CSV table of C-alpha atoms in Angstrom, one decimal:
chain,number,residue,atom,x,y,z
A,1,MET,CA,20.2,-1.2,-8.8
A,2,ALA,CA,17.6,-3.6,-7.1
A,3,THR,CA,14.4,-4.1,-8.8
A,4,SER,CA,11.1,-3.7,-7.4
A,5,LYS,CA,8.6,-6.3,-7.2
A,6,PRO,CA,5.0,-6.3,-7.9
A,7,THR,CA,2.3,-7.6,-5.6
A,8,GLN,CA,1.1,-11.2,-6.0
A,9,ASP,CA,-2.3,-9.6,-6.3
A,10,GLN,CA,-1.1,-7.4,-9.1
A,11,LEU,CA,0.5,-10.3,-10.8
A,12,GLN,CA,-2.6,-12.6,-10.4
A,13,THR,CA,-5.1,-9.7,-11.9
A,14,LEU,CA,-2.8,-9.1,-14.9
A,15,GLN,CA,-2.8,-12.9,-15.6
A,16,LYS,CA,-6.4,-12.6,-16.6
A,17,TYR,CA,-5.8,-10.3,-19.5
A,18,THR,CA,-3.9,-10.3,-22.7
A,19,ALA,CA,-0.9,-8.2,-24.1
A,20,CYS,CA,-3.5,-6.4,-26.5
A,21,ASP,CA,-5.4,-5.5,-23.3
A,22,ILE,CA,-2.6,-4.2,-21.7
A,23,ALA,CA,-1.6,-2.0,-24.5
A,24,ASP,CA,-5.0,-0.6,-24.7
A,25,ALA,CA,-4.6,0.7,-21.2
A,26,LEU,CA,-1.0,1.9,-21.8
A,27,LEU,CA,-2.2,3.8,-24.8
A,28,LYS,CA,-5.0,5.6,-22.9
A,29,LEU,CA,-2.4,6.4,-20.1
A,30,LYS,CA,-0.1,7.9,-23.2
A,31,VAL,CA,2.9,5.6,-22.7
A,32,PRO,CA,5.3,5.7,-25.6
A,33,ASN,CA,4.5,3.0,-28.2
A,34,ALA,CA,2.0,1.9,-25.5
A,35,GLY,CA,4.8,-0.3,-24.0
A,36,PHE,CA,5.1,-2.4,-27.4
A,37,LEU,CA,8.4,-4.2,-28.0
A,38,SER,CA,8.0,-4.5,-31.6
A,39,ASP,CA,9.2,-6.8,-34.3
A,40,LEU,CA,10.0,-9.7,-31.9
A,41,LYS,CA,9.7,-13.7,-32.3
A,42,HIS,CA,9.2,-15.9,-30.0
A,43,ILE,CA,12.0,-18.4,-30.0
A,44,THR,CA,11.4,-21.0,-27.5
A,45,PRO,CA,9.9,-22.8,-26.0
A,46,SER,CA,7.1,-24.4,-28.1
A,47,PRO,CA,3.8,-23.1,-26.9
A,48,GLY,CA,2.5,-26.5,-26.1
A,49,SER,CA,5.3,-27.0,-23.4
A,50,LEU,CA,4.6,-23.7,-21.6
A,51,LYS,CA,3.0,-24.1,-18.2
A,52,SER,CA,1.4,-20.8,-19.1
A,53,GLU,CA,1.3,-18.6,-22.2
A,54,ILE,CA,1.6,-15.4,-19.9
A,55,THR,CA,4.9,-14.8,-18.3
A,56,ILE,CA,4.9,-11.5,-16.1
A,57,ALA,CA,8.1,-10.5,-14.2
A,58,PRO,CA,10.1,-7.1,-13.6
A,59,ALA,CA,12.6,-6.5,-15.9
A,60,SER,CA,16.4,-6.3,-15.7
A,61,THR,CA,18.5,-5.2,-18.3
A,62,VAL,CA,21.8,-5.8,-20.2
A,63,LEU,CA,23.0,-3.3,-22.7
A,64,PHE,CA,25.7,-4.4,-25.3
A,65,ALA,CA,28.1,-2.2,-27.3
A,66,PRO,CA,30.0,-2.7,-30.4
A,67,LYS,CA,33.3,-4.8,-30.0
A,68,THR,CA,35.1,-2.0,-31.4
A,69,GLY,CA,33.8,1.6,-32.1
A,70,ILE,CA,32.6,4.8,-30.1
A,71,THR,CA,30.4,4.3,-27.1
A,72,ALA,CA,30.2,7.9,-26.2
A,73,ASN,CA,26.5,8.0,-26.4
A,74,TYR,CA,26.2,4.8,-24.1
A,75,PRO,CA,25.9,5.0,-20.5
A,76,ALA,CA,28.9,4.5,-18.3
A,77,ALA,CA,30.1,0.7,-18.3
A,78,ASN,CA,29.1,-0.7,-14.7
A,79,ILE,CA,30.2,-4.4,-15.3
A,80,PRO,CA,33.0,-5.0,-12.6
A,81,SER,CA,36.3,-6.1,-13.8
A,82,GLY,CA,36.6,-9.8,-13.6
A,83,LYS,CA,32.9,-10.5,-13.5
A,84,HIS,CA,30.9,-11.8,-16.3
A,85,TYR,CA,27.6,-10.1,-17.0
A,86,VAL,CA,25.3,-13.2,-16.8
A,87,ASP,CA,26.6,-13.9,-13.7
A,88,LEU,CA,24.9,-10.7,-12.2
A,89,THR,CA,21.3,-12.0,-13.5
A,90,GLN,CA,18.9,-10.9,-11.0
A,91,PRO,CA,16.6,-13.7,-9.6
A,92,GLU,CA,12.8,-13.5,-10.4
A,93,THR,CA,13.2,-11.2,-13.5
A,94,ILE,CA,12.9,-11.0,-17.2
A,95,VAL,CA,16.2,-10.3,-18.7
A,96,VAL,CA,15.7,-7.6,-21.5
A,97,MET,CA,19.1,-7.3,-23.6
A,98,LYS,CA,19.7,-4.7,-26.3
A,99,GLN,CA,22.2,-5.4,-28.8
A,100,PRO,CA,23.7,-2.6,-31.4
A,101,GLU,CA,21.5,-2.4,-34.5
A,102,GLY,CA,22.7,-4.2,-37.7
A,103,GLN,CA,24.8,-6.7,-36.3
A,104,LYS,CA,24.6,-10.5,-37.3
A,105,CYS,CA,25.9,-12.1,-34.2
A,106,ALA,CA,23.9,-13.2,-31.5
A,107,VAL,CA,23.9,-12.0,-27.9
A,108,LEU,CA,22.4,-14.8,-26.3
A,109,GLY,CA,23.2,-18.5,-26.6
A,110,GLY,CA,22.8,-21.8,-24.7
A,111,ILE,CA,25.2,-21.4,-21.9
A,112,MET,CA,24.1,-17.7,-21.0
A,113,ALA,CA,20.3,-19.1,-21.1
A,114,LEU,CA,21.4,-22.0,-18.8
A,115,ARG,CA,22.9,-19.6,-16.4
A,116,MET,CA,20.1,-17.2,-16.3
A,117,LYS,CA,17.9,-20.3,-15.8
A,118,VAL,CA,20.2,-21.4,-12.8
A,119,LEU,CA,20.0,-17.8,-11.2
A,120,ASN,CA,16.1,-18.2,-11.4
A,121,ALA,CA,15.3,-15.6,-14.3
A,122,LYS,CA,11.9,-15.9,-15.6
A,123,GLY,CA,12.4,-15.1,-19.5
A,124,VAL,CA,14.6,-13.5,-21.8
A,125,VAL,CA,13.8,-10.5,-24.2
A,126,ILE,CA,16.3,-9.7,-27.1
A,127,SER,CA,16.4,-6.6,-29.1
A,128,GLY,CA,18.9,-8.5,-31.3
A,129,ARG,CA,19.5,-12.2,-32.0
A,130,ALA,CA,19.8,-15.2,-30.2
A,131,ARG,CA,21.5,-18.6,-31.2
A,132,ASP,CA,21.7,-22.3,-29.8
A,133,VAL,CA,17.9,-22.7,-30.3
A,134,VAL,CA,17.8,-26.6,-29.0
A,135,GLU,CA,19.8,-25.5,-25.8
A,136,LEU,CA,17.7,-22.2,-25.3
A,137,GLU,CA,14.4,-24.8,-25.6
A,138,ALA,CA,16.0,-27.0,-23.0
A,139,THR,CA,16.0,-24.2,-20.5
A,140,GLY,CA,12.2,-23.9,-20.4
A,141,LEU,CA,12.5,-19.9,-20.4
A,142,PRO,CA,10.3,-18.2,-22.7
A,143,VAL,CA,12.7,-16.5,-25.4
A,144,TRP,CA,11.8,-13.6,-27.5
A,145,ALA,CA,14.3,-12.4,-30.2
A,146,LYS,CA,14.4,-10.1,-33.5
A,147,ALA,CA,16.2,-13.0,-35.1
A,148,THR,CA,18.5,-15.8,-34.5
A,149,SER,CA,22.1,-16.2,-35.7
A,150,ILE,CA,24.8,-18.9,-35.8
A,151,VAL,CA,27.7,-16.6,-34.7
A,152,GLY,CA,28.6,-15.8,-31.2
A,153,ALA,CA,28.3,-12.4,-29.5
A,154,GLY,CA,32.4,-12.1,-29.4
A,155,ALA,CA,32.2,-11.6,-33.0
A,156,GLU,CA,30.7,-8.0,-33.1
A,157,SER,CA,29.6,-7.1,-29.3
A,158,LYS,CA,30.5,-6.9,-25.8
A,159,PRO,CA,28.3,-6.2,-22.7
A,160,HIS,CA,28.7,-2.9,-21.6
A,161,ALA,CA,26.2,-2.3,-18.7
A,162,VAL,CA,23.6,-3.9,-16.9
A,163,GLN,CA,20.6,-2.5,-14.9
A,164,VAL,CA,20.4,0.6,-17.0
A,165,PRO,CA,17.5,2.2,-18.9
A,166,LEU,CA,17.0,1.0,-22.6
A,167,ASP,CA,15.4,2.7,-25.5
A,168,ILE,CA,14.2,0.0,-27.7
A,169,ASP,CA,12.7,1.6,-30.6
A,170,GLY,CA,11.4,4.2,-28.6
A,171,THR,CA,9.9,1.9,-25.9
A,172,ILE,CA,11.6,2.6,-22.5
A,173,VAL,CA,12.4,-0.1,-20.4
A,174,LYS,CA,14.0,0.5,-16.8
A,175,PRO,CA,14.9,-2.3,-14.4
A,176,GLY,CA,12.0,-3.0,-12.3
A,177,ASP,CA,9.3,-2.1,-15.0
A,178,LEU,CA,6.7,-5.0,-15.7
A,179,VAL,CA,7.4,-7.2,-18.5
A,180,PHE,CA,4.4,-9.0,-19.9
A,181,SER,CA,5.3,-12.0,-22.1
A,182,ASP,CA,2.5,-13.2,-24.1
A,183,VAL,CA,3.3,-16.0,-26.4
A,184,THR,CA,0.1,-15.3,-28.6
A,185,ASN,CA,0.4,-11.9,-28.7
A,186,GLY,CA,3.9,-10.4,-28.1
A,187,VAL,CA,5.7,-8.5,-25.6
A,188,ILE,CA,4.7,-5.5,-23.5
A,189,VAL,CA,6.5,-3.3,-20.9
A,190,ILE,CA,4.4,-1.6,-18.2
A,191,PRO,CA,6.5,1.2,-16.5
A,192,GLN,CA,6.6,0.1,-12.5
A,193,ASP,CA,4.9,3.5,-11.6
A,194,ARG,CA,1.7,3.0,-14.0
A,195,VAL,CA,1.0,-0.7,-12.9
A,196,ALA,CA,-1.7,0.3,-10.3
A,197,GLU,CA,-3.4,2.5,-12.9
A,198,VAL,CA,-3.3,-0.2,-15.7
A,199,ILE,CA,-4.9,-2.8,-13.4
A,200,SER,CA,-7.9,-0.1,-12.5
A,201,LEU,CA,-8.3,0.5,-16.5
A,202,LEU,CA,-8.4,-2.7,-17.5
A,203,PRO,CA,-11.8,-4.3,-16.4
A,204,GLY,CA,-13.7,-1.1,-18.1
A,205,LEU,CA,-12.0,-1.3,-21.1
A,206,VAL,CA,-12.3,-5.2,-21.6
A,207,GLU,CA,-15.9,-4.7,-20.8
A,208,ALA,CA,-16.4,-2.0,-23.4
A,209,ASP,CA,-15.1,-4.3,-26.1
A,210,ASP,CA,-16.9,-7.2,-24.9
A,211,ARG,CA,-20.1,-4.9,-25.6
A,212,VAL,CA,-18.9,-3.7,-28.9
A,213,LYS,CA,-18.4,-7.2,-30.2
A,214,ASP,CA,-21.7,-8.5,-28.9
A,215,ASP,CA,-23.5,-5.5,-30.8
A,216,VAL,CA,-21.4,-5.9,-33.9
A,217,ALA,CA,-22.1,-9.4,-33.9
A,218,LYS,CA,-26.1,-8.8,-33.7
A,219,GLY,CA,-25.7,-6.4,-36.7
A,220,MET,CA,-24.8,-3.0,-35.3
A,221,THR,CA,-22.4,-1.0,-37.1
A,222,VAL,CA,-19.0,-0.5,-35.6
A,223,GLN,CA,-19.3,3.4,-35.6
A,224,GLU,CA,-22.7,3.0,-33.7
A,225,ALA,CA,-21.1,0.6,-31.2
A,226,PHE,CA,-18.2,2.6,-30.7
A,227,LYS,CA,-20.2,5.7,-30.1
A,228,LYS,CA,-22.5,3.6,-27.7
A,229,HIS,CA,-19.9,1.7,-25.7
A,230,ARG,CA,-16.6,3.8,-25.8
A,231,GLY,CA,-18.1,7.2,-25.7
């Protein structure tokens, strides 16, 4: 399944905001979890080496399954025989990976990240573990994970499907959704059919918050400021 690309104007507009701003808009639109991917740690690269703290790109997805065990509740496997999942990486995307809960192995290491970089991925977000931190750093890709490991994926997991929807703790990530990686604040996912709505809401939400902060700084109570500016 091919991912759809946001317009350059949309990306430039979103670059002006933070993940917290985006979450406020998604909360108003009643998107589950406000699109937040929780409990992630920014693994690499170090903030000082990033050209920008904000990286925005469409999602491509990879679903891992247990190496042994029941996969009846999983979507159909779709990685062609004789192909490695990482060689199917879609360019200009942030790769979102989901690993079975409770596993101690990593599903991303240095070789996989290097291949993703060569194929022009823009970042990696893992609901699971990563390893080879120095090698990940060398790719320059922003990498997020819930934790690290020193054990390779083959110990417990196997790639099962690519370009399928992922349910990550109640946040749905579909191929083509817009992943917003904010090194300071976290990672949020904008459903691709809500991008325009989010952009239309952002100026008013941010302006209202700025006015609230100005009045609170002058001594107004938060209750009064919220009533005045948020309605």
